[in-house]
Coordinates of C-alpha atoms in Angstrom, one line a residue:
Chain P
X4 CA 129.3 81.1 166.8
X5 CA 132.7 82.6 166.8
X6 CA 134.5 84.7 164.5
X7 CA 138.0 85.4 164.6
X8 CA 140.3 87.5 163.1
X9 CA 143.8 87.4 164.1
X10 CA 145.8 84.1 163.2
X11 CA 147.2 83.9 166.8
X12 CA 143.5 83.8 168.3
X13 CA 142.6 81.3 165.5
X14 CA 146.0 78.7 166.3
X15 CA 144.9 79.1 169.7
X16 CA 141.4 78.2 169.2
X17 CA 143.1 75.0 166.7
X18 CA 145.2 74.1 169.9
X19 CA 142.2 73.6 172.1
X20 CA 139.6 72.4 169.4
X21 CA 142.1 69.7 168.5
X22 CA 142.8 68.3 172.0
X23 CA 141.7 64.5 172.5
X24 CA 142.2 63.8 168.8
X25 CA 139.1 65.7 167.4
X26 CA 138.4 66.6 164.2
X27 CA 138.1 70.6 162.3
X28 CA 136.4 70.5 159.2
X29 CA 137.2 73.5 156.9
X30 CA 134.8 75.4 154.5
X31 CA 137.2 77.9 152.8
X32 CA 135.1 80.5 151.2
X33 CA 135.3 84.3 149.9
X34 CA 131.9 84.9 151.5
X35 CA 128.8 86.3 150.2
X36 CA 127.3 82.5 150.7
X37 CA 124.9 80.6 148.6
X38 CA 123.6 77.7 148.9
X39 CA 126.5 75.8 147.4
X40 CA 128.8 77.1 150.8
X41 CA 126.1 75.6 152.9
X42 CA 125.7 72.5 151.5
X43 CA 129.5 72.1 151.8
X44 CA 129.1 73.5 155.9
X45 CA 126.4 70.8 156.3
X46 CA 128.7 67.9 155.0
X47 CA 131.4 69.4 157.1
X48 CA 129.3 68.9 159.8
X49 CA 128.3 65.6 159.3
X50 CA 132.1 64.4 159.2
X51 CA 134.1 66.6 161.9
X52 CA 133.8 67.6 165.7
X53 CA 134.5 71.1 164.8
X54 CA 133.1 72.8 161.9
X55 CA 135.7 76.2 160.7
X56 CA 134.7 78.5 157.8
X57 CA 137.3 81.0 156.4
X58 CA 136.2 84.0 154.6
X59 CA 138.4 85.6 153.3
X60 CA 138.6 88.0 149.9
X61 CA 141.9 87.1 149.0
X62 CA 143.7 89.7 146.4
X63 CA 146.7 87.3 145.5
X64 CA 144.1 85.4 143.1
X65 CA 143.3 88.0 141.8
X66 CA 144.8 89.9 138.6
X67 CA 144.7 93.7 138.4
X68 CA 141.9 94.0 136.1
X69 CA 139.1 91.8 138.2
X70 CA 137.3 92.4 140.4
X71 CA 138.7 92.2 143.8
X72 CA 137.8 95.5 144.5
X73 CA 134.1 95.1 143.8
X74 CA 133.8 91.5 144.9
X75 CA 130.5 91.3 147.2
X76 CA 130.9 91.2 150.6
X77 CA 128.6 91.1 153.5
X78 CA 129.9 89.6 156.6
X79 CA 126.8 90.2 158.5
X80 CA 124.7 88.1 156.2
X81 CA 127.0 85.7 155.8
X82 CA 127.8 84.9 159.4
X83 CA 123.9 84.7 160.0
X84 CA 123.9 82.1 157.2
X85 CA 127.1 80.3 158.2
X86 CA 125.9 79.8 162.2
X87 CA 122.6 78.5 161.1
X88 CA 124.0 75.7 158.8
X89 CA 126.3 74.4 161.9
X90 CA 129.4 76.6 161.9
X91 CA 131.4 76.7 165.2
X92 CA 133.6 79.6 163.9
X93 CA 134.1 81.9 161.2
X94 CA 137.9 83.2 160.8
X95 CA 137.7 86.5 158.6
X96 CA 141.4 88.3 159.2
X97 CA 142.1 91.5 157.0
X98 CA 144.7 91.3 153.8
X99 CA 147.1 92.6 156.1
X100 CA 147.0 90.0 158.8
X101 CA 147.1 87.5 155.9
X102 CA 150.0 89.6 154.1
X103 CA 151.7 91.5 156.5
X104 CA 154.8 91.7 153.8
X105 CA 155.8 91.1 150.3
X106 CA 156.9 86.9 150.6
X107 CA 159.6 85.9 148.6
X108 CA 158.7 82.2 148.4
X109 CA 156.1 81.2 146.0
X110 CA 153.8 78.1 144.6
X111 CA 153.2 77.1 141.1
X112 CA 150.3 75.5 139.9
X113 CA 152.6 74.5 136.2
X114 CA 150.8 72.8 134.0
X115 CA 147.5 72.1 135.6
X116 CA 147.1 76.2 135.1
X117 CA 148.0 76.1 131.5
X118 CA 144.0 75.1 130.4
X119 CA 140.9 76.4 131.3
X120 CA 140.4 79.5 133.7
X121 CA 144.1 79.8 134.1
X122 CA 145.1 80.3 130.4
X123 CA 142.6 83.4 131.4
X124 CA 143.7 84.1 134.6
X125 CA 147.5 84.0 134.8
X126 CA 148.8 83.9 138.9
X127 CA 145.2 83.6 139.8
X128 CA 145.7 79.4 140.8
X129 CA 149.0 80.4 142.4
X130 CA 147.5 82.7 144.8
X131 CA 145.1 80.4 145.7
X132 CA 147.5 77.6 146.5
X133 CA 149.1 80.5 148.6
X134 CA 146.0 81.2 150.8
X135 CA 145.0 77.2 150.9
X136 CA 148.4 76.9 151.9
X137 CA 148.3 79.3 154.6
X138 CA 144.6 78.4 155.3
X139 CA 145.6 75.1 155.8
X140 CA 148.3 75.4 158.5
X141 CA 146.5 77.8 160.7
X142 CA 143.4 75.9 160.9
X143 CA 145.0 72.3 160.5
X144 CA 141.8 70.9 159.1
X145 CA 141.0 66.7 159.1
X146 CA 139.0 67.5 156.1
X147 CA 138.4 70.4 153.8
X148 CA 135.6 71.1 151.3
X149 CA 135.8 72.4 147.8
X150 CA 133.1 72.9 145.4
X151 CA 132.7 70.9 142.2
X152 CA 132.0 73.9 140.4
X153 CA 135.4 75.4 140.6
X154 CA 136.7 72.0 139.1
X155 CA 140.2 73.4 138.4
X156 CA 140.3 75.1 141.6
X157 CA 139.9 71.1 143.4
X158 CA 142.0 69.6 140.7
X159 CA 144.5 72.2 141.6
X160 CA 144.1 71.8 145.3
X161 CA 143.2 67.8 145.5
X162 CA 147.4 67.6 143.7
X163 CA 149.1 70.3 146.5
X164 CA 147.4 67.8 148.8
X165 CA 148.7 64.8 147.8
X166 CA 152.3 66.1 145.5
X167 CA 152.8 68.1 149.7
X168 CA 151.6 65.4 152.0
X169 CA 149.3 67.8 153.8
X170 CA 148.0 65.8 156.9
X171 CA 144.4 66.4 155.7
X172 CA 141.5 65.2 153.2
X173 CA 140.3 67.3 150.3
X174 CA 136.0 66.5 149.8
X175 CA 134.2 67.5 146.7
X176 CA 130.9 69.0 147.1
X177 CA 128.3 68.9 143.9
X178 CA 127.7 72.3 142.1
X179 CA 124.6 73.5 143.5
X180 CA 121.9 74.7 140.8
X181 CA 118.8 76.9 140.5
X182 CA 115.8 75.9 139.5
X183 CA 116.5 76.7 136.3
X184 CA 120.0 75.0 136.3
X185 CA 122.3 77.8 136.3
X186 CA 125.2 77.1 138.8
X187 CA 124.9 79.0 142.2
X188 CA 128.1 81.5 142.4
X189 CA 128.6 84.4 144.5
X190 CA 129.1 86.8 140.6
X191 CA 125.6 85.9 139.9
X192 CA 124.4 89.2 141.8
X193 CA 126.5 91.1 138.4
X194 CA 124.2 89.3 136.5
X195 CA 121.8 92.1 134.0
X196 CA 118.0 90.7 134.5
X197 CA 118.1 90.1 130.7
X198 CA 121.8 88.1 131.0
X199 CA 119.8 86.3 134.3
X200 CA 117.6 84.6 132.2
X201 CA 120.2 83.6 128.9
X202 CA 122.5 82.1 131.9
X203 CA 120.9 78.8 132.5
X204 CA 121.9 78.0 128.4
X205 CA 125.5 77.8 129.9
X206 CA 124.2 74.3 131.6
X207 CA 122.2 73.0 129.0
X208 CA 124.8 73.4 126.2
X209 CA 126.9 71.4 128.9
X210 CA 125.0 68.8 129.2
X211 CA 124.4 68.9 125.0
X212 CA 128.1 68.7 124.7
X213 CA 128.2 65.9 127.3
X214 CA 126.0 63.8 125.2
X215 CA 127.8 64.7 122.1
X216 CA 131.3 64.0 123.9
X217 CA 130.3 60.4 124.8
X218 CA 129.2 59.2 121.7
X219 CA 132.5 60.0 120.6
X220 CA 131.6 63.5 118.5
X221 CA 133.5 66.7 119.0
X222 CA 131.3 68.5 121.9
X223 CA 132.9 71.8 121.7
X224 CA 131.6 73.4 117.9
X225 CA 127.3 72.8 118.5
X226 CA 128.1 74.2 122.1
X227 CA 129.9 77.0 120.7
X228 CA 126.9 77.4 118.0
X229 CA 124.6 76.9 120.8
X230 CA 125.3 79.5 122.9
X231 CA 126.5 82.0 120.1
X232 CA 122.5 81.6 119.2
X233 CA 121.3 82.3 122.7
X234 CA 123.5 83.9 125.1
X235 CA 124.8 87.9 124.7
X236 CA 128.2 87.2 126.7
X237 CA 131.2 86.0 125.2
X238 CA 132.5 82.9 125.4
X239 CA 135.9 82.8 127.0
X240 CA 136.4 78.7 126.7
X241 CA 135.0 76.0 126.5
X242 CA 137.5 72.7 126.9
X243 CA 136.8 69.2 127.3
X244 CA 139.6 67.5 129.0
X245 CA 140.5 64.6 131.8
X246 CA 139.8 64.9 135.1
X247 CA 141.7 66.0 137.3
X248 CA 145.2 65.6 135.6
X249 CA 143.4 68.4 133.0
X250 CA 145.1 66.8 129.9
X251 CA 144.0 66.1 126.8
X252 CA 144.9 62.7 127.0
X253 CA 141.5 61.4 128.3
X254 CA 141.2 57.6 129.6
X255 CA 138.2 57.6 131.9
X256 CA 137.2 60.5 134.3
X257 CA 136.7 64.0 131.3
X258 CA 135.5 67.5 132.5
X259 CA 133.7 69.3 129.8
X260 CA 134.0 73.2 130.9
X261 CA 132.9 76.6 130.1
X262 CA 133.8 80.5 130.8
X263 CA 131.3 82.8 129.6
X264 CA 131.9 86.7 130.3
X265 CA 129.1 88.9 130.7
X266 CA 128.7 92.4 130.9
X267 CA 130.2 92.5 134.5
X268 CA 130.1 89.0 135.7
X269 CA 132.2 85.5 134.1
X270 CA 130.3 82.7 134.7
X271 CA 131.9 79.2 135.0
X272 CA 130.4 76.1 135.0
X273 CA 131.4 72.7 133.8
X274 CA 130.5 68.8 134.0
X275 CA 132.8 65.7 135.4
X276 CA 131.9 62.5 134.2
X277 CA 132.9 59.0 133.0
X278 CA 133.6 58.9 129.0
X279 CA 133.3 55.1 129.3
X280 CA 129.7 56.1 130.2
X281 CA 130.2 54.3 133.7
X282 CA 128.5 57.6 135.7
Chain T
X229 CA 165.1 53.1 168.3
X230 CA 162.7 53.0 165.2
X231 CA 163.4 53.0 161.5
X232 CA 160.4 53.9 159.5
X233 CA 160.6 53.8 155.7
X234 CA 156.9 54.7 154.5
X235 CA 154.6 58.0 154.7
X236 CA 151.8 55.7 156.0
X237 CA 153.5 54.4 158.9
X238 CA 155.3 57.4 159.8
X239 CA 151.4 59.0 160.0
X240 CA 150.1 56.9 162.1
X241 CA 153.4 57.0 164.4
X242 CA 153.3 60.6 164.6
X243 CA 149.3 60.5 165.0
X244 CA 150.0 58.3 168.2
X245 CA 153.6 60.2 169.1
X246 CA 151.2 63.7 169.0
X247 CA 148.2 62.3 171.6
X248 CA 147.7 64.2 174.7
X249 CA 149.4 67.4 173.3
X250 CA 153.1 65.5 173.1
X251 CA 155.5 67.9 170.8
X252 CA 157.6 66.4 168.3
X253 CA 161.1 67.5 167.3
X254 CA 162.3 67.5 163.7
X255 CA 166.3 66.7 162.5
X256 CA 166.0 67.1 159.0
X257 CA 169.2 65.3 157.5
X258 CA 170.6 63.9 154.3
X259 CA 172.4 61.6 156.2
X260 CA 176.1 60.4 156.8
X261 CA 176.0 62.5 160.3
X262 CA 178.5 64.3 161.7
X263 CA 178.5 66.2 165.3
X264 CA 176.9 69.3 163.8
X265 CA 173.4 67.1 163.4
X266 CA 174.1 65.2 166.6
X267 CA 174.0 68.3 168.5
X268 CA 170.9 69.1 167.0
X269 CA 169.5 65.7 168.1
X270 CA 170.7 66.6 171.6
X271 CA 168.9 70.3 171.6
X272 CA 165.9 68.7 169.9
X273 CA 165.9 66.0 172.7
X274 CA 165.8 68.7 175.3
X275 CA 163.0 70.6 173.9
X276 CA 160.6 67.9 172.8
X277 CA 158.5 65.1 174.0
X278 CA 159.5 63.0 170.6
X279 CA 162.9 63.3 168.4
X280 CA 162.4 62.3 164.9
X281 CA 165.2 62.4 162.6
X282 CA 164.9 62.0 159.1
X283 CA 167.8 60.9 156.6
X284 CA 167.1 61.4 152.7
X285 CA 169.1 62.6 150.4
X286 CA 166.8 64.0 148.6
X287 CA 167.3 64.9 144.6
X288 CA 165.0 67.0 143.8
X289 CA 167.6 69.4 145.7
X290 CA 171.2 68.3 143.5
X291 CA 171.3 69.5 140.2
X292 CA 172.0 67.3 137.1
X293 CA 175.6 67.5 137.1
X294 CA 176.0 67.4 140.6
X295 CA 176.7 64.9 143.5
X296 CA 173.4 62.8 144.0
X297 CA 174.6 59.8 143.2
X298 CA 178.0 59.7 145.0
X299 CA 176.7 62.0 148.1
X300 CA 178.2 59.7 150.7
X301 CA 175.3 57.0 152.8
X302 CA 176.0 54.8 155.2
X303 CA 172.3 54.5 157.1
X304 CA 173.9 51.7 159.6
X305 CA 176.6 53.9 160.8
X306 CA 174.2 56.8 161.1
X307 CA 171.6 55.1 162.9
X308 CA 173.8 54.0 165.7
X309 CA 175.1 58.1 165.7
X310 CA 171.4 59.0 165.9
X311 CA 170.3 56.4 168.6
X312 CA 173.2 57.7 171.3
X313 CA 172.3 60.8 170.4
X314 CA 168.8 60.3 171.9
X315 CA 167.1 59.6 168.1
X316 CA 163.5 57.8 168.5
X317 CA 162.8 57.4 165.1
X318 CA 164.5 57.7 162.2
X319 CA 162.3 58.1 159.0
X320 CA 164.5 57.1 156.0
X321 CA 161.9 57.0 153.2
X322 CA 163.5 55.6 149.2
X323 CA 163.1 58.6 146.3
X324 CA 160.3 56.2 145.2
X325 CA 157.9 56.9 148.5
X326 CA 159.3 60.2 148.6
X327 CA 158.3 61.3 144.7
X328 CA 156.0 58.4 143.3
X329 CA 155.2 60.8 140.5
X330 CA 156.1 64.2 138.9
X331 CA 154.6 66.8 140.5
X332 CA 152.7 69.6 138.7
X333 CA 153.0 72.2 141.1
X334 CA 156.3 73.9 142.5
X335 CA 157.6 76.3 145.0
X336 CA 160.4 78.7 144.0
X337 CA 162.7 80.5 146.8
X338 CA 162.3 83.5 144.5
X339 CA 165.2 86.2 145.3
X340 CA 166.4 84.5 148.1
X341 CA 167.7 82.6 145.7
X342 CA 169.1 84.5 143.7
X343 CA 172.8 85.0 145.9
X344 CA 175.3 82.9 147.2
X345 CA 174.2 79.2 146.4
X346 CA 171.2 79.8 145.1
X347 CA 173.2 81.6 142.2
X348 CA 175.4 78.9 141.5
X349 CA 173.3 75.7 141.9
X350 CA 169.6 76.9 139.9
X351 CA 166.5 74.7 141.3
X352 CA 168.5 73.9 145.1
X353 CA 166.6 75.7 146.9
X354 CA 163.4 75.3 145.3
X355 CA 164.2 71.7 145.6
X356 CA 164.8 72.2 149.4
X357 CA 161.3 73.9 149.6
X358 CA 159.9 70.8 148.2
X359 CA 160.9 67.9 150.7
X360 CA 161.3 70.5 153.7
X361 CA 157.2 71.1 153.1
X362 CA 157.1 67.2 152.6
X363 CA 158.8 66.6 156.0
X364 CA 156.8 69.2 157.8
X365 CA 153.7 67.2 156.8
X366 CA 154.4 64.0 157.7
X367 CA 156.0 64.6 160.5
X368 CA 154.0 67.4 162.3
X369 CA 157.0 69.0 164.4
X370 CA 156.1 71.6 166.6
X371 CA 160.0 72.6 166.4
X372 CA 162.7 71.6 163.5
X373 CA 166.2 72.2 163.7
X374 CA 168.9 73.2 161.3
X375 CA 172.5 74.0 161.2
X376 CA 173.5 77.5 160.3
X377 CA 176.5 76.2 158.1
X378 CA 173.6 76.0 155.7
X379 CA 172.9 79.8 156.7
X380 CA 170.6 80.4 153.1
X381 CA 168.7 77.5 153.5
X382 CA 168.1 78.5 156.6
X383 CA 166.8 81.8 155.9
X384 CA 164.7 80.2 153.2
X385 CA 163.0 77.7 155.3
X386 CA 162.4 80.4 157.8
X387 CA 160.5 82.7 155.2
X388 CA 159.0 79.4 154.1
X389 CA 157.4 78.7 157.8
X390 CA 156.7 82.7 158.5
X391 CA 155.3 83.4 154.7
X392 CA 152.9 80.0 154.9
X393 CA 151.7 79.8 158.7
X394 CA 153.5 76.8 159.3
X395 CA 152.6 75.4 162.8
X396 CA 155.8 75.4 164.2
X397 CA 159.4 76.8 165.3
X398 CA 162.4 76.6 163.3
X399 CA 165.7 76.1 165.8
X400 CA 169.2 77.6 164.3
X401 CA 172.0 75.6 165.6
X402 CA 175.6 76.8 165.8
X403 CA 178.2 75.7 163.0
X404 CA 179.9 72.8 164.6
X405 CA 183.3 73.1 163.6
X406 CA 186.7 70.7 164.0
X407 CA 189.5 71.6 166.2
X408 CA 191.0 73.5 163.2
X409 CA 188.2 75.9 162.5
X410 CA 186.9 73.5 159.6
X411 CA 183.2 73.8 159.5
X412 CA 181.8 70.0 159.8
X413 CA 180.4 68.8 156.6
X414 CA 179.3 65.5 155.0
X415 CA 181.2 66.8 152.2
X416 CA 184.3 67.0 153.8
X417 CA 185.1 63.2 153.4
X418 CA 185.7 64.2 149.8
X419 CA 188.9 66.4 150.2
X420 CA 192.5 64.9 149.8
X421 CA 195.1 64.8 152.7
X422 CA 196.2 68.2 151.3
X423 CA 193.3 69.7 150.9
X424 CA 191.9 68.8 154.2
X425 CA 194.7 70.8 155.1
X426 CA 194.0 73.7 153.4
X427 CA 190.2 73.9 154.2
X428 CA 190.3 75.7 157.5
X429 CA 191.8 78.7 155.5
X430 CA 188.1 79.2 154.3
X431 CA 187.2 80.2 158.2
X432 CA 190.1 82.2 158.5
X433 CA 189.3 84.3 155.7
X434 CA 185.7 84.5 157.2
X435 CA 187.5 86.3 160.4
X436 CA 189.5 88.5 158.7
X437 CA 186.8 89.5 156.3
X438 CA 184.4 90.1 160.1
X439 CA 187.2 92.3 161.0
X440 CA 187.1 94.5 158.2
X441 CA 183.8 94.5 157.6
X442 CA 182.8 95.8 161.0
X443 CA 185.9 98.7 160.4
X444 CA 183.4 99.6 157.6
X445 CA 185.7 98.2 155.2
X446 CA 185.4 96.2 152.1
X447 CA 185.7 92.4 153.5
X448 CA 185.9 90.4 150.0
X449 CA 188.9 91.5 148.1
X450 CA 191.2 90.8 151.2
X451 CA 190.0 87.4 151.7
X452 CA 189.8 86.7 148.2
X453 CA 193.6 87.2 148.2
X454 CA 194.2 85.2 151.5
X455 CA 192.6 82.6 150.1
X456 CA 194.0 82.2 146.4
X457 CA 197.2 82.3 148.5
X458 CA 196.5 79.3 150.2
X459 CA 194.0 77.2 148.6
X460 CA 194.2 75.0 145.9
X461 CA 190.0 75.0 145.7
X462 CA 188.6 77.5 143.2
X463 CA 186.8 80.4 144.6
X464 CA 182.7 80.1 143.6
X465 CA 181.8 83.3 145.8
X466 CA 182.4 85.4 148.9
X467 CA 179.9 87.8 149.1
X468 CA 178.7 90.1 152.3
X469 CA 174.8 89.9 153.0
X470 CA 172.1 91.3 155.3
X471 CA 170.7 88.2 157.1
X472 CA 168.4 86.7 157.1
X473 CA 166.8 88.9 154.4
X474 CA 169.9 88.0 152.2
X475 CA 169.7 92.0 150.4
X476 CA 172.6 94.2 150.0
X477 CA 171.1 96.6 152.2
X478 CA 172.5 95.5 155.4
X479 CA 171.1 97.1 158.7
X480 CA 172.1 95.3 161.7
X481 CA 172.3 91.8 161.2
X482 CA 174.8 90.3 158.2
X483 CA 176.4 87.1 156.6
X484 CA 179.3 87.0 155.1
X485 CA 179.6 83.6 153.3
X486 CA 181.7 82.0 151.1
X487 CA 181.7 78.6 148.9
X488 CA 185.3 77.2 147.2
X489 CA 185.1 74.3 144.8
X490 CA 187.7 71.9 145.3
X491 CA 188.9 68.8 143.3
X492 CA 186.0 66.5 144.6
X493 CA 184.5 69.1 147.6
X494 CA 182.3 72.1 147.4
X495 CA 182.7 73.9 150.7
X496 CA 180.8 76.6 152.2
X497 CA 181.2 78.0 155.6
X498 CA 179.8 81.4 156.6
X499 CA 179.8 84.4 159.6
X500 CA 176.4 86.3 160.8
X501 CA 177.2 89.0 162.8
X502 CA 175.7 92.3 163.9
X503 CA 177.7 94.9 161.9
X504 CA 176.9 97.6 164.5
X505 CA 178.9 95.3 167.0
X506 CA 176.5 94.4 169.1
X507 CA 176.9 90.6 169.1

């Protein structure tokens, strides 16, 4: 396995990867990889000649009081992890090969980053439409792979996609659980040992909500009690909406979501699924 | 030559046009083509395997009381232009294939924007930023080409391909300009008899203002008075600029640009030169 740094190397490395009409699937990560990363490098696999995973800790989603800073990293680790699940290269540049200035040109995620974690998290889905952006012209994936469990995050992306005409394919990889059902995520490590074990209730009042929600009850007030009864972080939102237009006009496809904030780490975790009952 | 009308088609073109490395050059247009986009054609010709030109007036780029619906067509007379010119495919898409639905998320030119046009005519540029990103996708060039009489959409598109990684070149071509002096323009089929004689004034006062400007001297007030001496067209700015930054701290290179409304024609014309003389 390669890992690359500068953008020139990496468009070089595109250029020769791409001859003969061959295919680069793209993992975009912010490294410290779980299990959830791998799964999505093992379908990437599965679908592309060439198999690239970015890591990269990107400070334009982030606002000033988060956590970029403190963010785990561990390249080592994750390079290890990422060559044994079938990836060709790893392209890690710094901030200030992926910045080198101030850009006046920007994206807007509008609407779709009115609800949810960008009611929250103002700028945070236009900086990742930035780097995607970016991401996406200097690896010129066929496909790229996005977890479910940053649903907003795909919604987001799967419309730049399309509204743009990238020349690519956004796939949606299922949230990978624990045992215990909490959704893997790279801000679990923030997690107190006492907040580790409340943390799986963010999944079950899900899927209580999800059974309220389709027999055409309000899910949102016995999650809310729910959780109030079992969990010591504070709950940030929880939303039930449709998927992925993120309305509240809801004809088939509905995402029911949560934020919960912890002492140091905000969870988020949500479910997608048919409100005719067809899934 | 080729007219292609849909995104699909114009994929699986450029998917064939691309095998074995091939480049593709990009002529951007809105159509009704004069000799300033045929001698882009020409350099675009000489540079690339492939010459795609596309021709769509595009309205997410007029505002609501502007000229979208009377902006001049005339695709027959245009194709023949583009064909001699050395034109293997024109991609004329309708607004429907173009925008088949409101998109959520945006691009904004930001301060770049904020001068000259951009000032005058709110949403252009971000408008431009749209269907030039829309282009660039569909059509995969490795260079596109555009005419400097549009100097701050020029500058905007080529923050637009430095800022997001764009695979590809962006080509300035020289201001194509009548015997007269008059910058060629789609536009300029709008002016009366005595207008059209009056317009190459607007050049003129672009010398004059060079002239003082590189004397260290203030460039606008005496062209602002050779001109309302001799046009009939409303001034709408003149205004000296660092290019392609478009600040008012110039360094080296500048623009000095200028737009004057007349009855039915809004003309802009504009001057980049090095203000320590060097070009």
């Amino acid at each position: 396995m390669k890992t690359i740094t500068t953008i020139r190397e990496m468009g070089e490395w595109v250029q020769e990867a791409k001859k003969g009409g061959r295919s680069i699937g793209l993992v975009p990560t912010m490294g410290f990889l779980h299990e959830g990363h791998i799964s999505l490098v093992e379908r990437a696999k599965a679908e592309n000649d060439h198999v690239v995973m970015s890591i990269f800790v990107n400070p334009a989603q982030f606002g000033p009081n988060e956590d970029f800073d403190r963010y785990p990293r561990d390249l080592e680790r994750d390079s290890e992890l990422a060559e044994a699940a079938g990836t060709e290269v790893i392209f890690a540049p710094s901030v200030e090969e992926m910045y080198p200035r101030q850009s006046a040109i920007s994206m807007s995620a509008g609407p779709l980053a009115d609800v949810l974690c960008g009611a929250k998290r103002p700028g945070h889905f236009d900086g990742v439409l930035k780097v995607v952006t970016k991401l996406f012209h200097i690896i010129q994936p066929a496909r790229a792979y996005f977890g479910q469990k940053d649903a907003q995050q795909l919604a987001i992306i799967e419309s730049l996609v399309e509204d743009f005409n990238f020349p690519l394919t956004i796939r949606r990889g299922e949230t990978v659980r624990e045992a215990d059902g909490l959704a893997k995520s790279s801000r679990n490590v923030y997690l107190s040992e006492a907040e580790r074990v409340e943390a799986p209730h963010l999944q079950k009042a899900l899927q209580l909500g999800k059974v309220a929600a389709l027999a055409g009850e309000d899910p949102i007030a016995p999650m809310k009690a729910y959780l109030e009864e079992r969990v010591s972080g504070k709950i940030d939102y929880i939303d039930l909406l449709s998927y992925p237009s993120l309305t509240e006009q809801i004809e088939e496809e509905a995402i029911l979501a949560l934020a919960v904030q912890f002492e140091k780490a905000r969870l988020i975790d949500n479910l997608i699924f048919n409100m005719k009952g067809k899934n």
